[in-house]
Coordinates of C-alpha atoms in Angstrom, one line a residue:
X537 CA 109.0 145.8 104.8
X538 CA 106.8 147.7 107.4
X539 CA 104.6 145.8 109.8
X540 CA 101.4 147.2 111.2
X541 CA 100.9 147.8 115.0
X542 CA 98.5 144.8 115.1
X543 CA 101.1 142.5 113.5
X544 CA 103.8 143.7 115.9
X545 CA 101.5 143.2 118.9
X546 CA 100.6 139.7 117.8
X547 CA 104.2 138.8 117.4
X548 CA 104.9 139.7 121.0
X549 CA 102.1 137.6 122.5
X550 CA 104.6 134.9 123.5
X551 CA 106.3 137.5 125.8
X552 CA 105.4 137.6 129.5
X553 CA 102.9 140.4 130.4
X554 CA 104.6 141.9 133.5
X555 CA 107.7 144.1 133.3
X556 CA 109.3 142.1 136.0
X557 CA 109.0 138.8 134.0
X558 CA 110.2 140.5 130.8
X559 CA 113.2 142.0 132.6
X560 CA 114.0 138.5 134.1
X561 CA 113.7 137.0 130.6
X562 CA 116.1 139.6 129.2
X563 CA 118.6 138.7 131.8
X564 CA 118.2 134.9 131.8
X565 CA 118.2 134.3 128.0
X566 CA 121.7 135.8 127.4
X567 CA 123.1 133.8 130.4
X568 CA 121.7 130.6 129.1
X569 CA 122.9 131.3 125.6
X570 CA 126.4 131.9 126.9
X571 CA 126.2 128.7 128.9
X572 CA 125.1 126.7 125.9
X573 CA 127.7 128.2 123.7
X574 CA 130.5 127.4 126.2
X575 CA 129.2 123.9 126.7
X576 CA 128.9 123.1 123.0
X577 CA 132.0 124.9 121.7
X578 CA 134.5 124.7 124.5
X579 CA 133.6 121.5 126.3
X580 CA 133.0 119.6 123.1
X581 CA 136.3 120.7 121.7
X582 CA 138.0 120.0 125.0
X583 CA 136.5 116.5 125.4
X584 CA 137.3 115.6 121.8
X585 CA 140.9 116.8 121.8
X586 CA 141.8 115.3 125.2
X587 CA 140.0 112.0 124.4
X588 CA 141.7 111.7 121.0
X589 CA 145.1 112.3 122.5
X590 CA 144.6 109.8 125.4
X591 CA 143.0 107.2 123.0
X592 CA 146.0 107.3 120.7
X593 CA 148.2 106.4 123.7
X594 CA 145.9 103.7 124.8
X595 CA 145.8 102.2 121.3
X596 CA 149.5 101.9 121.3
X597 CA 149.4 100.2 124.7
X598 CA 146.6 97.8 123.5
X599 CA 148.7 96.8 120.5
X600 CA 151.7 96.3 122.8
X601 CA 149.6 94.0 125.1
X602 CA 148.4 91.9 122.2
X603 CA 151.9 91.1 121.2
X604 CA 153.3 90.9 124.8
X605 CA 150.5 89.7 127.1
X606 CA 152.8 89.8 130.1
X607 CA 152.6 93.6 130.1
X608 CA 148.8 93.8 130.5
X609 CA 148.8 94.1 134.3
X610 CA 151.5 96.7 134.2
X611 CA 149.6 98.9 131.7
X612 CA 146.2 98.4 133.4
X613 CA 144.7 96.3 130.6
X614 CA 143.1 93.0 131.3
X615 CA 141.4 90.2 129.3
X616 CA 137.5 90.3 129.1
X617 CA 134.7 88.8 127.1
X618 CA 134.6 90.2 123.7
X619 CA 131.4 92.3 123.0
X620 CA 129.0 91.2 120.3
X621 CA 128.5 94.7 118.9
X622 CA 129.5 98.3 119.3
X623 CA 127.4 100.0 122.0
X624 CA 127.9 103.7 122.8
X625 CA 125.3 106.0 124.3
X626 CA 124.0 108.8 122.1
X627 CA 125.2 111.6 124.4
X628 CA 128.6 110.1 124.9
X629 CA 130.6 112.5 122.7
X630 CA 134.0 111.2 124.0
X631 CA 132.9 107.6 123.2
X632 CA 132.4 108.3 119.6
X633 CA 135.8 110.0 119.3
X634 CA 137.5 107.2 121.2
X635 CA 136.0 104.5 118.9
X636 CA 137.1 106.4 115.7
X637 CA 140.7 106.7 117.0
X638 CA 140.8 103.0 118.1
X639 CA 139.5 101.9 114.7
X640 CA 142.2 103.9 113.0
X641 CA 145.0 102.5 115.1
X642 CA 143.7 98.9 115.4
X643 CA 142.7 97.6 112.0
X644 CA 141.2 94.3 113.3
X645 CA 139.0 96.0 116.0
X646 CA 135.5 94.5 115.7
X647 CA 133.5 96.2 118.5
X648 CA 133.7 98.8 121.2
X649 CA 131.3 98.6 124.2
X650 CA 131.1 101.4 126.8
X651 CA 127.7 100.4 128.2
X652 CA 128.1 96.8 129.5
X653 CA 130.3 97.7 132.4
X654 CA 130.3 101.0 134.4
X655 CA 133.5 103.0 133.9
X656 CA 135.0 100.4 131.7
X657 CA 135.7 100.1 127.9
X658 CA 135.6 96.6 126.4
X659 CA 137.2 95.9 123.0
X660 CA 136.4 92.9 120.7
X661 CA 138.7 91.9 117.9
X662 CA 138.2 89.9 114.7
X663 CA 139.9 86.8 116.2
X664 CA 137.3 86.6 119.0
X665 CA 139.6 87.9 121.8
X666 CA 138.6 90.7 124.1
X667 CA 140.4 93.3 126.2
X668 CA 139.1 95.9 128.7
X669 CA 140.6 99.0 130.4
X670 CA 139.3 101.8 132.7
X671 CA 137.2 104.5 131.0
X672 CA 139.1 107.3 132.7
X673 CA 142.3 106.1 130.9
X674 CA 140.8 107.6 127.6
X675 CA 138.5 110.4 129.0
X676 CA 139.1 113.9 130.0
X677 CA 139.4 114.1 133.8
X678 CA 136.2 115.4 135.5
X679 CA 134.9 117.6 132.7
X680 CA 131.6 117.8 134.6
X681 CA 133.2 120.0 137.2
X682 CA 133.3 122.9 134.8
X683 CA 129.6 122.5 134.0
X684 CA 128.8 122.4 137.7
X685 CA 130.7 125.6 138.3
X686 CA 129.1 127.3 135.4
X687 CA 125.6 126.4 136.6
X688 CA 126.4 127.5 140.1
X689 CA 127.9 130.8 139.1
X690 CA 124.9 131.4 136.7
X691 CA 122.4 130.7 139.5
X692 CA 124.2 133.1 141.9
X693 CA 124.4 135.8 139.3
X694 CA 120.8 135.4 138.4
X695 CA 119.7 135.6 142.0
X696 CA 121.7 138.8 142.6
X697 CA 120.2 140.3 139.4
X698 CA 116.7 139.3 140.4
X699 CA 117.1 141.1 143.8
X700 CA 118.5 144.1 142.0
X701 CA 115.6 144.1 139.5
X702 CA 113.1 144.0 142.3
X703 CA 114.6 147.1 143.8
X704 CA 114.4 148.9 140.4
X705 CA 110.9 147.8 139.6
X706 CA 109.4 148.7 143.0
X707 CA 109.3 152.4 142.3
X708 CA 107.5 151.7 139.0
X709 CA 104.9 149.7 140.8
X710 CA 104.4 152.4 143.4
X711 CA 104.0 154.9 140.6
X712 CA 101.3 152.7 138.9
X713 CA 99.5 152.3 142.3
X714 CA 99.5 156.1 142.9
X715 CA 98.2 156.7 139.3
X716 CA 95.5 154.1 139.8
X717 CA 94.5 155.6 143.1
X718 CA 94.4 159.1 141.6
X719 CA 92.1 157.8 138.9
X720 CA 89.7 156.6 141.6
X721 CA 89.7 160.0 143.2
X722 CA 92.1 159.1 146.0
X723 CA 95.2 160.9 147.0
X724 CA 97.9 158.2 147.7
X725 CA 101.2 159.1 149.2
X726 CA 104.0 159.0 146.6
X727 CA 107.6 160.1 146.3
X728 CA 109.9 159.9 143.4
X729 CA 112.7 157.3 143.7
X730 CA 114.6 154.8 141.7
X731 CA 116.7 155.3 138.6
X732 CA 117.0 158.6 136.8
X733 CA 114.3 157.7 134.2
X734 CA 111.9 156.5 136.9
X735 CA 112.5 159.6 139.0
X736 CA 111.7 161.7 135.9
X737 CA 108.5 159.8 135.4
X738 CA 107.6 160.1 139.1
X739 CA 108.3 163.8 139.1
X740 CA 106.2 164.3 135.9
X741 CA 103.3 162.4 137.5
X742 CA 103.4 164.5 140.7
X743 CA 103.4 167.7 138.6
X744 CA 100.5 166.4 136.5
X745 CA 98.6 165.4 139.6
X746 CA 99.1 168.9 141.1
X747 CA 97.9 170.6 137.9
X748 CA 94.8 168.4 137.6
X749 CA 94.0 169.0 141.3
X750 CA 94.3 172.7 140.8
X751 CA 92.1 172.5 137.8
X752 CA 89.4 170.6 139.7
X753 CA 89.6 172.9 142.6
X754 CA 89.3 176.0 140.3
X755 CA 86.4 174.4 138.5
X756 CA 84.6 173.6 141.8
X757 CA 85.2 177.1 143.2
X758 CA 84.0 178.7 140.0
X759 CA 80.8 176.7 139.6
X760 CA 80.1 176.9 143.3
X761 CA 80.7 180.6 143.5
X762 CA 78.7 181.5 140.4
X763 CA 75.8 179.2 141.5
X764 CA 75.8 180.7 145.0
X765 CA 75.9 184.3 143.8
X766 CA 73.0 183.6 141.5
X767 CA 70.7 182.4 144.2
X768 CA 70.3 185.8 145.8
X769 CA 68.9 187.6 142.8
X770 CA 66.8 184.5 142.0
X771 CA 65.3 184.6 145.5
X772 CA 64.4 188.3 145.0
X773 CA 62.8 187.5 141.7
X774 CA 60.8 184.7 143.2
X775 CA 59.5 187.1 145.9
X776 CA 58.6 189.7 143.4
X777 CA 56.9 187.2 141.1
X778 CA 54.9 185.9 144.1
X779 CA 53.3 189.3 144.4
X780 CA 52.4 189.5 140.7
X781 CA 49.5 188.0 138.8
X782 CA 48.9 187.2 135.2
X783 CA 50.3 184.8 132.5
X784 CA 53.5 186.8 132.2
X785 CA 54.3 186.3 135.8
X786 CA 53.6 182.5 135.5
X787 CA 56.0 182.3 132.5
X788 CA 58.7 184.2 134.4
X789 CA 58.2 181.9 137.4
X790 CA 58.8 179.0 135.1
X791 CA 62.0 180.6 133.9
X792 CA 63.2 181.1 137.5
X793 CA 62.5 177.5 138.4
X794 CA 64.5 176.4 135.3
X795 CA 67.4 178.6 136.4
X796 CA 67.2 177.0 139.9
X797 CA 67.5 173.6 138.3
X798 CA 70.4 174.7 136.2
X799 CA 72.2 176.0 139.4
X800 CA 71.5 172.7 141.2
X801 CA 73.0 170.9 138.2
X802 CA 76.1 173.1 138.2
X803 CA 76.6 172.4 141.9
X804 CA 76.2 168.6 141.3
X805 CA 78.8 168.8 138.5
X806 CA 81.1 170.7 140.7
X807 CA 80.8 168.1 143.5
X808 CA 81.0 165.1 141.2
X809 CA 84.8 164.7 141.6
X810 CA 84.8 165.0 145.3
X811 CA 84.9 163.7 148.1
X812 CA 82.8 161.3 150.2
X813 CA 85.0 158.5 151.3
X814 CA 84.8 154.9 150.0
X815 CA 82.8 152.8 152.4
X816 CA 81.3 149.3 152.1
X817 CA 77.6 149.4 151.3
X818 CA 74.9 146.9 150.1
X819 CA 74.8 148.0 146.4
X820 CA 71.2 146.9 145.7
X821 CA 69.9 148.6 148.9
X822 CA 71.8 151.8 148.1
X823 CA 70.3 151.8 144.5
X824 CA 66.8 151.3 145.8
X825 CA 67.3 154.2 148.2
X826 CA 68.6 156.4 145.4
X827 CA 65.6 155.5 143.1
X828 CA 63.1 156.2 145.9
X829 CA 64.6 159.6 146.5
X830 CA 64.9 160.5 142.8
X831 CA 61.4 159.4 141.9
X832 CA 59.2 159.1 145.0
X833 CA 55.9 159.2 143.1
X834 CA 56.9 156.9 140.2
X835 CA 56.9 153.2 140.5
X836 CA 60.4 152.3 139.2
X837 CA 61.1 148.6 139.7
X838 CA 64.6 147.8 141.1
X839 CA 65.9 144.2 140.8
X840 CA 69.2 142.7 141.9
X841 CA 70.8 140.3 144.3
X842 CA 70.9 141.1 148.0
X843 CA 74.0 141.2 150.0
X844 CA 76.4 142.6 147.3
X845 CA 78.6 144.6 149.7
X846 CA 81.4 146.5 148.1
X847 CA 83.2 149.8 148.7
X848 CA 81.5 152.7 147.0
X849 CA 81.2 156.5 147.2
X850 CA 77.6 156.5 148.6
X851 CA 76.7 160.1 147.9
X852 CA 78.2 160.1 144.5
X853 CA 76.5 156.8 143.5
X854 CA 73.1 158.1 144.8
X855 CA 73.6 161.2 142.6
X856 CA 74.5 159.1 139.6
X857 CA 71.5 156.8 139.9
X858 CA 69.2 159.7 140.5
X859 CA 70.4 161.5 137.4
X860 CA 69.9 158.4 135.2
X861 CA 66.5 157.7 136.6
X862 CA 65.5 161.4 136.2
X863 CA 66.7 161.3 132.6
X864 CA 64.8 158.1 131.9
X865 CA 61.6 159.4 133.4
X866 CA 62.0 162.7 131.4
X867 CA 62.2 160.9 128.0
X868 CA 60.3 157.6 128.6
X869 CA 57.2 156.2 130.4
X870 CA 58.5 152.8 131.4
X871 CA 61.7 152.7 133.5
X872 CA 63.5 149.9 135.2
X873 CA 66.7 149.5 137.2
X874 CA 68.7 146.3 137.5
X875 CA 71.8 145.5 139.6
X876 CA 74.1 142.7 138.7
X877 CA 77.3 141.5 140.2
X878 CA 80.1 139.4 138.9
X879 CA 83.6 138.4 140.1
X880 CA 85.3 141.4 138.5
X881 CA 82.6 144.1 138.5
X882 CA 79.1 145.2 139.5
X883 CA 76.8 146.9 137.1
X884 CA 73.9 149.3 137.8
X885 CA 71.7 149.4 134.6
X886 CA 68.9 152.0 134.0
X887 CA 66.6 151.3 131.0
X888 CA 63.7 153.2 129.5
X889 CA 61.4 153.1 126.5
X890 CA 62.1 156.5 125.2
X891 CA 63.7 157.6 121.9
X892 CA 67.2 156.6 123.0
X893 CA 70.4 158.0 121.7
X894 CA 71.9 157.1 118.3
X895 CA 75.0 155.0 118.4
X896 CA 77.1 157.8 116.8
X897 CA 76.0 160.4 119.3
X898 CA 76.6 158.4 122.5
X899 CA 80.2 159.6 123.1
X900 CA 79.1 163.2 122.6
X901 CA 76.2 162.8 125.0
X902 CA 78.6 162.1 127.9
X903 CA 80.6 165.3 127.3
X904 CA 79.8 168.2 129.6
X905 CA 77.3 170.8 128.3
X906 CA 76.4 168.6 125.4
X907 CA 72.6 168.7 124.5
X908 CA 71.5 166.4 121.7
X909 CA 67.9 167.6 121.9
X910 CA 68.5 170.9 120.1
X911 CA 64.8 171.7 120.1
X912 CA 64.7 171.9 123.8
X913 CA 65.9 175.2 125.3
X914 CA 67.9 175.6 128.5
X915 CA 64.8 177.1 130.0
X916 CA 63.7 173.5 130.9
X917 CA 66.8 173.2 133.0
X918 CA 68.7 170.8 130.6
X919 CA 72.3 172.0 130.3
X920 CA 73.8 168.7 129.2
X921 CA 75.6 167.8 132.5
X922 CA 73.5 164.8 133.6
X923 CA 75.5 162.0 131.8
X924 CA 78.8 163.9 132.4
X925 CA 78.2 163.8 136.1
X926 CA 77.4 160.1 136.0
X927 CA 80.5 159.4 134.0
X928 CA 82.7 161.4 136.4
X929 CA 81.2 159.5 139.4
X930 CA 81.8 156.1 137.7
X931 CA 85.4 157.1 136.9
X932 CA 85.9 158.1 140.6
X933 CA 85.1 154.5 141.4
X934 CA 87.6 153.3 138.8
X935 CA 84.8 152.3 136.5
X936 CA 83.0 153.6 133.5
X937 CA 79.6 154.6 132.0
X938 CA 78.3 152.6 129.0
X939 CA 75.3 153.5 126.8
X940 CA 73.5 151.0 124.7
X941 CA 70.1 149.9 123.4
X942 CA 67.5 148.7 125.9
X943 CA 65.1 145.8 125.3
X944 CA 62.3 148.3 126.2
X945 CA 63.1 150.2 123.0
X946 CA 65.0 153.1 124.5
X947 CA 68.3 153.8 126.2
X948 CA 70.2 151.5 128.5
X949 CA 72.8 153.3 130.7
X950 CA 75.2 151.0 132.7
X951 CA 77.4 152.2 135.5
X952 CA 80.2 149.6 135.7
X953 CA 81.9 149.5 139.1
X954 CA 85.0 147.3 139.6
X955 CA 85.0 145.1 142.7

């Protein structure tokens, strides 16, 4: 019978979450199982067999003392008050074996008490007489020593194994930290170490990181180079159009301005993955500054708590907020920005009352060069990179970009930044 991935995942919920705890569990469970198996099988058999043999000898001595009382002191048996009933502790395995053997050898035995006196066994007979003898005369000598040694050896072995596991897991943790740092746009020092499998994973990560860095570098150089080379002919075109009159010249000037906006967008996209350093900033103050720079003539309200200081990429975050505010002003009339902060993350939300984006198109809207408004041409400067730039900047912080519905009736874009 095949189980679904969800069923298998639910069946493992009882397992610890960390690899270190799971490895420790894999080690400790077999050790405890062996301990219990030895204790139950070997010790029980040992206690029962030895106790039965010693009890048989003691039963013969008790029978001899009952017929020849003068031998009691010589055999270590003495008179005692007869117990009223049999009392043996539940966990006293040897006591139950001893009682059974005594009952078989002494037909008139009425009661056996191993609780009334410490380290002593009292017997009561049908005629009202009682005898007592030391418990160690019918018990295996010091069976607890084996248990103590087993526990001590198990603890030492577990401690050594835990230290060994820490050394094996440390390279995995370093690999995870390096991967997380790379996802935030940081270049953490990392070298491959550990077991063969961990070294292979580390080497694969280093090769992957190098390939991604080369790809980002090539993308940046390509877009920067193309954008830079296009500025020279555009400048000449602007000068020539400045000396021309007529509606045709004005239309061409609009095209040139749109091409300049496209070039600026390319440059922003090329810079989105780099490189201003993380630094602590007041998040609300930084967002207000970005909104005022992006829309100096529009009255865009910014709300949020003061004093939310957290490490951010300041230039990147300014660019992300500016892109979202510019998009909101392009498609809507009412725009508002809200900053909220929790224990785990801070959120910068930009809302508008425009047409919004359908739920099924939101993932596509965040892809580079994706334009959902097909009726608009690229002459307006829209090349479908605005939300892609914002998403790249959010990922550089280790966060994400979320699109949803705004209470204003349009789009709500949230930049989630982990704290």
